[in-house]
Amino acid sequence: MLETLPFANFVPGWARALRLQPESKVCLAMLPTPLHEWRPPCLEPVGFASCLIKRDDMSGGPDLGGNKVRKLELLLADAKARGCDTILTIGGIQSNHCRATAVAARLVGLDSSLILRVSDQHASDISDIGFGGNLLFGRLAGATVKTVTKRNYSRHGSDALLRVEEARLIAAGKRPYVVPVGGSTALAAWGYLAAVQELLDQLAGRPPIEHIVVACGSGGTATAIALGVRLAGLRTRVHAIAVCDTPEYFYAHAEQCAAELGVDLVEGGAVGLLTVHQGKGTGYGMSTAAELRTLTQTAAATGVTLDSTYTGKALHAFAELACAAPELFRETNVLFWHTGGAVGDAGGTLSGALAPMMPAGQVAPLLLADGIPGPE
Ligand SMILES: *Cc1c(COP(=O)(O)O)cnc(C)c1O
């Protein structure tokens, strides 16, 4: 059942002094998410003592799963407590965040309104966005979709666009609750503070983790994991792999989030809290053949599906930097935090790039000899 529980039960002991503690959470995610050993071929040459994966891709079904649901548990509880009736948020055309928001909102009885960024050519025929990947679930859950061109998105910024649609919803008699891009507010950070405690409970009795690797898109997940690690007193380094923007942008985000929560970063600031690596390759949402090869080899060897926009890029970029400096990582324990996202690739847009990477003869007609008996 979708219970709403007091959040006090989920506040880790080391986080009690922080500000903006949520009142309650809606139970949307399947927790704890699995933790297991994992040996992706791209990390083999580094010589890690162990490699674990935290499966937040399994925090829900394809409609709700991924990292956003831990944030939405808090954001939607807050929206309900404030008497709002519509969740308004923004993202790319294949936004995992918008898809999960639409589904989660409907699950708790709220409407959703999504602003989705489309390519400048696409904008002239918006009836054409289709039902591929994330759009299937968001549209089936009844989200209202407004499109905005990339040009207008970068000209005005996501916050100004949200304010435009917020005013329109209010004028139409709605009570909107505005969720910024990626759901990365200080309130939502509590979702990943609690997730760090969940991980610590799962790790009990195991050797400590020296490195955590996580994809970074709006910065909320990596920041909250790093804050949790710091406050819990661990000596784990958090490596945030940026798939858009710049490391400076994410350090600024981390500093702002820490300030809002009342964490004094003292010496080192955000750079002392986590390490942000550039991992966007040729650009947000664009894949190189090498990145896709990491994704296909990982799936073929381990059975774990990464996505092309976030987790595949994160593993690829981390493997490159670790292989370039193995002396920094040899004999350490590493954890890859899988944040989901494979649904975004389920629209088939990668077919042309993936087909040549599959084993020869993977697909062939079933050979039928003469004389096979008929049914019954
Ligand atoms: C949104 C997202 C991220 C990035 O999380 P942020 O908190 O926005 O940095 C990583 N992986 C996937 C699959 C995502 O959908």
XYZ file of C-alpha atoms and ligand atoms in Angstrom:
391
model
C 0.000 0.000 0.000
C 1.061 3.575 -0.561
C 1.497 4.583 3.027
C 2.645 7.991 4.153
C 5.017 7.562 7.091
C 6.609 10.065 9.457
C 10.120 10.698 8.168
C 11.566 10.827 11.682
C 11.850 7.004 11.510
C 14.181 7.306 8.509
C 16.510 10.064 9.701
C 20.002 8.582 10.176
C 21.513 9.262 13.583
C 24.321 11.274 11.978
C 21.836 13.557 10.186
C 19.734 14.658 13.174
C 21.292 18.120 13.377
C 20.518 19.053 9.758
C 17.902 21.575 8.671
C 14.892 21.034 6.389
C 14.141 17.598 7.810
C 11.068 16.254 5.965
C 7.855 15.725 7.924
C 6.856 12.580 6.081
C 7.431 10.411 3.041
C 5.118 8.576 0.675
C 6.311 4.992 0.334
C 6.804 4.647 -3.427
C 10.166 2.901 -3.763
C 11.042 -0.765 -3.306
C 13.609 -0.527 -0.543
C 16.216 -1.583 0.280
C 17.471 -1.878 -3.283
C 19.733 -4.892 -3.927
C 23.488 -4.725 -3.398
C 25.685 -7.327 -5.065
C 29.128 -8.082 -6.391
C 29.717 -7.097 -9.977
C 32.617 -7.480 -12.383
C 32.208 -5.286 -15.487
C 35.022 -6.117 -17.955
C 36.064 -2.450 -18.306
C 37.164 -2.328 -14.645
C 39.111 -5.624 -14.726
C 42.479 -4.053 -15.695
C 42.391 -1.717 -12.671
C 42.797 -4.454 -10.074
C 40.134 -3.429 -7.566
C 39.932 -5.640 -4.456
C 36.169 -5.773 -4.953
C 33.468 -4.104 -6.988
C 29.875 -3.800 -5.788
C 26.783 -2.432 -7.458
C 23.864 -0.759 -5.665
C 20.787 -1.416 -7.772
C 18.695 1.723 -7.559
C 17.622 0.855 -11.107
C 15.480 -1.706 -9.232
C 13.815 0.816 -6.911
C 10.591 0.334 -8.866
C 9.255 -0.978 -12.146
C 10.186 0.556 -15.509
C 7.633 3.314 -14.865
C 8.827 4.380 -11.426
C 12.324 2.937 -10.950
C 15.672 4.732 -10.839
C 17.090 7.371 -8.537
C 14.249 9.897 -8.836
C 11.780 7.874 -6.784
C 13.770 8.404 -3.570
C 13.445 12.157 -4.087
C 9.795 11.945 -5.099
C 8.861 10.163 -1.873
C 9.675 13.422 -0.062
C 8.612 15.932 -2.699
C 5.165 14.403 -3.134
C 4.593 14.111 0.613
C 5.436 17.824 0.856
C 3.108 18.649 -2.053
C 0.240 16.791 -0.383
C 0.895 18.421 2.988
C 0.680 21.814 1.287
C -2.621 20.965 -0.362
C -1.276 21.094 -3.912
C -3.085 19.205 -6.686
C -0.637 19.280 -9.612
C 3.077 18.499 -9.802
C 4.874 20.681 -12.336
C 8.373 19.798 -13.487
C 10.720 20.036 -16.464
C 13.316 17.955 -18.317
C 14.490 16.560 -21.626
C 12.137 14.794 -24.017
C 13.332 11.423 -22.617
C 13.557 12.628 -19.009
C 13.550 9.768 -16.501
C 12.733 12.344 -13.859
C 9.600 13.588 -15.661
C 8.425 10.024 -16.330
C 8.833 8.997 -12.682
C 7.204 12.241 -11.505
C 4.128 11.701 -13.678
C 3.706 8.106 -12.509
C 4.369 8.857 -8.832
C 1.990 11.828 -8.881
C -0.813 9.703 -10.303
C -0.125 6.968 -7.735
C -0.786 9.436 -4.924
C -3.767 11.057 -6.625
C -2.137 14.197 -8.016
C -2.069 15.499 -11.596
C 1.198 16.194 -13.365
C 2.290 18.783 -15.855
C 5.580 18.290 -17.694
C 7.631 20.750 -19.716
C 9.776 18.694 -22.105
C 12.698 19.975 -24.161
C 12.559 19.024 -27.841
C 14.968 19.643 -30.692
C 14.331 22.851 -32.587
C 13.120 20.936 -35.700
C 10.816 18.744 -33.633
C 9.025 21.746 -32.166
C 7.070 22.437 -35.349
C 5.285 19.090 -35.116
C 4.682 18.363 -31.465
C 2.058 15.739 -32.238
C 5.087 13.711 -33.250
C 6.700 13.106 -29.858
C 5.269 9.608 -29.816
C 5.308 7.038 -27.045
C 8.913 5.858 -27.127
C 10.806 5.070 -23.947
C 9.909 7.280 -21.000
C 7.118 9.015 -22.908
C 5.026 5.854 -22.843
C 4.768 5.814 -19.058
C 4.394 9.545 -18.503
C 1.689 9.889 -21.131
C -0.168 6.765 -19.980
C -0.178 8.195 -16.445
C -2.049 11.178 -17.845
C 0.628 13.851 -17.698
C -0.081 17.098 -19.512
C 2.933 17.812 -21.729
C 4.153 21.203 -22.906
C 7.127 21.224 -25.243
C 9.860 23.832 -25.385
C 12.639 24.090 -27.938
C 16.263 23.645 -26.961
C 16.848 27.209 -28.079
C 14.203 28.627 -25.746
C 15.308 26.335 -22.944
C 18.845 27.640 -23.015
C 17.697 31.225 -23.603
C 15.405 31.376 -20.547
C 16.593 28.561 -18.263
C 14.420 25.926 -16.604
C 13.363 28.022 -13.595
C 11.901 30.845 -15.688
C 10.016 28.322 -17.848
C 8.611 26.641 -14.734
C 7.389 30.023 -13.467
C 5.588 30.698 -16.752
C 3.669 27.435 -16.587
C 3.106 27.763 -12.836
C 1.376 31.123 -13.390
C -0.762 29.576 -16.121
C -1.814 26.684 -13.892
C -2.692 29.061 -11.041
C -4.745 31.201 -13.429
C -6.599 28.018 -14.409
C -7.503 27.394 -10.770
C -4.887 24.731 -10.045
C -2.574 24.505 -7.050
C 0.776 23.574 -8.596
C 3.801 22.261 -6.712
C 6.946 23.128 -8.642
C 9.774 20.579 -8.757
C 13.007 21.941 -10.270
C 14.966 20.027 -12.885
C 15.954 16.563 -11.664
C 14.035 17.073 -8.414
C 17.290 18.212 -6.822
C 16.084 20.288 -3.873
C 17.545 20.259 -0.366
C 14.375 18.559 0.874
C 14.776 15.813 -1.732
C 18.414 15.334 -0.709
C 17.080 13.534 2.346
C 16.146 10.646 0.071
C 19.811 9.949 -0.632
C 20.927 10.746 2.912
C 18.627 7.923 3.999
C 19.964 5.786 1.134
C 23.505 6.114 2.507
C 22.289 4.683 5.818
C 20.519 1.911 3.874
C 23.842 1.103 2.201
C 25.721 1.136 5.516
C 23.252 -1.355 6.967
C 23.799 -3.617 3.934
C 27.588 -3.310 4.182
C 27.776 -4.310 7.837
C 30.639 -6.791 8.251
C 32.162 -6.073 4.840
C 35.373 -4.152 4.180
C 34.850 -0.368 3.904
C 34.270 1.127 0.444
C 36.994 3.533 -0.688
C 35.259 4.774 -3.853
C 31.615 5.357 -4.806
C 30.876 6.123 -8.478
C 27.591 7.748 -9.514
C 26.230 9.515 -12.593
C 25.490 13.192 -12.139
C 22.814 15.087 -14.103
C 21.340 17.785 -11.881
C 23.679 17.100 -8.966
C 21.230 16.153 -6.227
C 22.027 12.462 -5.979
C 25.816 12.753 -5.923
C 25.688 15.690 -3.501
C 23.438 13.897 -1.036
C 25.490 10.691 -1.190
C 28.659 12.703 -0.554
C 27.060 14.586 2.343
C 25.861 11.314 3.847
C 29.288 9.756 3.513
C 30.882 12.803 5.166
C 28.383 13.023 8.035
C 28.502 9.286 8.688
C 32.252 9.630 9.150
C 33.282 7.357 6.273
C 36.510 7.795 4.368
C 34.879 7.027 1.042
C 35.566 9.214 -1.996
C 32.472 10.003 -4.062
C 33.150 10.304 -7.805
C 30.319 12.142 -9.567
C 30.478 11.680 -13.330
C 28.916 14.741 -14.946
C 26.933 13.936 -18.111
C 26.070 17.596 -18.748
C 27.111 21.078 -17.588
C 30.547 21.475 -15.970
C 32.203 20.298 -12.748
C 32.091 23.938 -11.494
C 28.302 23.945 -11.878
C 27.992 20.822 -9.709
C 30.419 22.045 -7.060
C 28.289 25.209 -6.774
C 25.169 23.053 -6.499
C 26.765 20.997 -3.728
C 27.795 24.103 -1.818
C 24.286 25.535 -2.040
C 22.661 22.274 -0.961
C 25.061 21.882 1.984
C 24.320 25.463 3.074
C 20.555 24.898 2.911
C 20.850 21.737 4.991
C 23.123 23.511 7.465
C 26.257 21.453 6.778
C 29.471 23.423 7.193
C 31.859 22.112 4.544
C 34.766 23.891 6.282
C 38.097 23.339 4.646
C 38.007 22.238 1.039
C 34.418 23.328 0.318
C 32.583 21.192 -2.224
C 35.862 20.096 -3.833
C 36.743 18.459 -0.532
C 33.313 16.814 -0.372
C 33.253 15.002 -3.698
C 35.121 14.799 -7.001
C 33.189 15.754 -10.129
C 34.636 14.323 -13.342
C 33.713 15.463 -16.815
C 31.903 12.554 -18.459
C 29.596 14.051 -21.036
C 31.666 12.952 -24.034
C 30.245 14.513 -27.199
C 27.304 16.033 -25.326
C 24.236 15.353 -23.206
C 22.186 12.531 -24.668
C 24.763 11.804 -27.383
C 26.825 8.621 -27.301
C 30.185 7.717 -28.752
C 30.819 4.219 -30.074
C 33.248 3.633 -27.188
C 30.598 4.529 -24.588
C 28.072 2.221 -26.222
C 30.670 -0.563 -26.366
C 31.120 -0.277 -22.597
C 27.346 -0.498 -22.224
C 26.975 -3.552 -24.483
C 29.992 -5.405 -23.053
C 28.786 -4.779 -19.497
C 25.320 -6.119 -20.237
C 26.660 -9.122 -22.144
C 29.164 -10.041 -19.417
C 27.217 -9.225 -16.252
C 23.495 -9.029 -17.047
C 23.258 -5.461 -15.772
C 21.675 -3.032 -18.243
C 23.091 0.477 -18.143
C 21.543 3.425 -19.984
C 23.263 5.489 -22.650
C 22.621 8.951 -21.134
C 23.740 8.510 -17.507
C 24.974 5.203 -16.144
C 26.699 3.920 -19.287
C 28.607 7.174 -19.609
C 29.433 7.169 -15.906
C 30.928 3.683 -15.982
C 32.762 4.408 -19.217
C 34.323 7.658 -17.982
C 35.226 6.158 -14.608
C 36.842 3.108 -16.239
C 38.890 5.406 -18.454
C 40.210 7.457 -15.570
C 40.822 4.445 -13.323
C 42.646 2.558 -16.078
C 44.765 5.664 -16.715
C 45.868 5.814 -13.054
C 45.457 2.291 -11.640
C 47.910 3.013 -8.814
C 45.210 5.219 -7.225
C 42.642 2.406 -7.234
C 44.469 -0.952 -7.068
C 43.349 -3.144 -4.150
C 40.618 -0.693 -3.134
C 36.914 -1.464 -2.873
C 34.623 0.354 -5.274
C 30.844 0.669 -5.478
C 28.941 1.712 -8.588
C 25.593 3.276 -7.718
C 23.222 2.333 -10.555
C 20.678 5.118 -10.927
C 18.486 3.491 -13.602
C 17.513 5.021 -16.934
C 17.373 2.092 -19.358
C 13.753 2.902 -20.188
C 15.010 5.983 -22.038
C 16.736 3.727 -24.547
C 13.719 1.459 -24.968
C 12.300 3.637 -27.738
C 14.755 2.038 -30.157
C 16.721 5.181 -31.024
C 20.022 3.321 -30.551
C 19.224 0.529 -33.050
C 21.531 1.819 -35.761
C 24.480 2.208 -33.394
C 23.945 -1.024 -31.451
C 23.321 -3.456 -34.325
C 26.983 -3.645 -35.459
C 28.105 -4.272 -31.850
C 26.078 -7.443 -31.407
C 27.663 -10.865 -31.906
C 27.561 -12.127 -35.488
C 24.626 -14.450 -35.989
C 22.805 -13.275 -32.844
C 19.546 -13.250 -34.755
C 18.756 -15.940 -37.339
C 15.663 -17.712 -38.644
C 14.755 -20.919 -36.823
C 15.757 -23.795 -39.107
C 12.977 -26.287 -39.649
C 13.718 -29.718 -41.023
C 11.096 -31.648 -43.032
C 8.891 -34.067 -41.149
C 8.383 -32.096 -37.917
C 5.111 -33.270 -36.374
C 2.202 -30.811 -36.257
C 0.496 -29.603 -33.058
C -0.984 -32.144 -30.534
C 18.479 11.892 -13.187
C 19.390 10.752 -13.356
C 20.712 10.788 -12.863
C 21.298 12.009 -12.249
O 20.809 12.270 -10.960
P 20.849 13.773 -10.438
O 20.376 13.685 -9.050
O 19.928 14.549 -11.321
O 22.256 14.243 -10.580
C 21.504 9.671 -13.009
N 21.049 8.569 -13.626
C 19.799 8.501 -14.119
C 19.399 7.252 -14.802
C 18.930 9.588 -14.000
O 17.690 9.502 -14.508
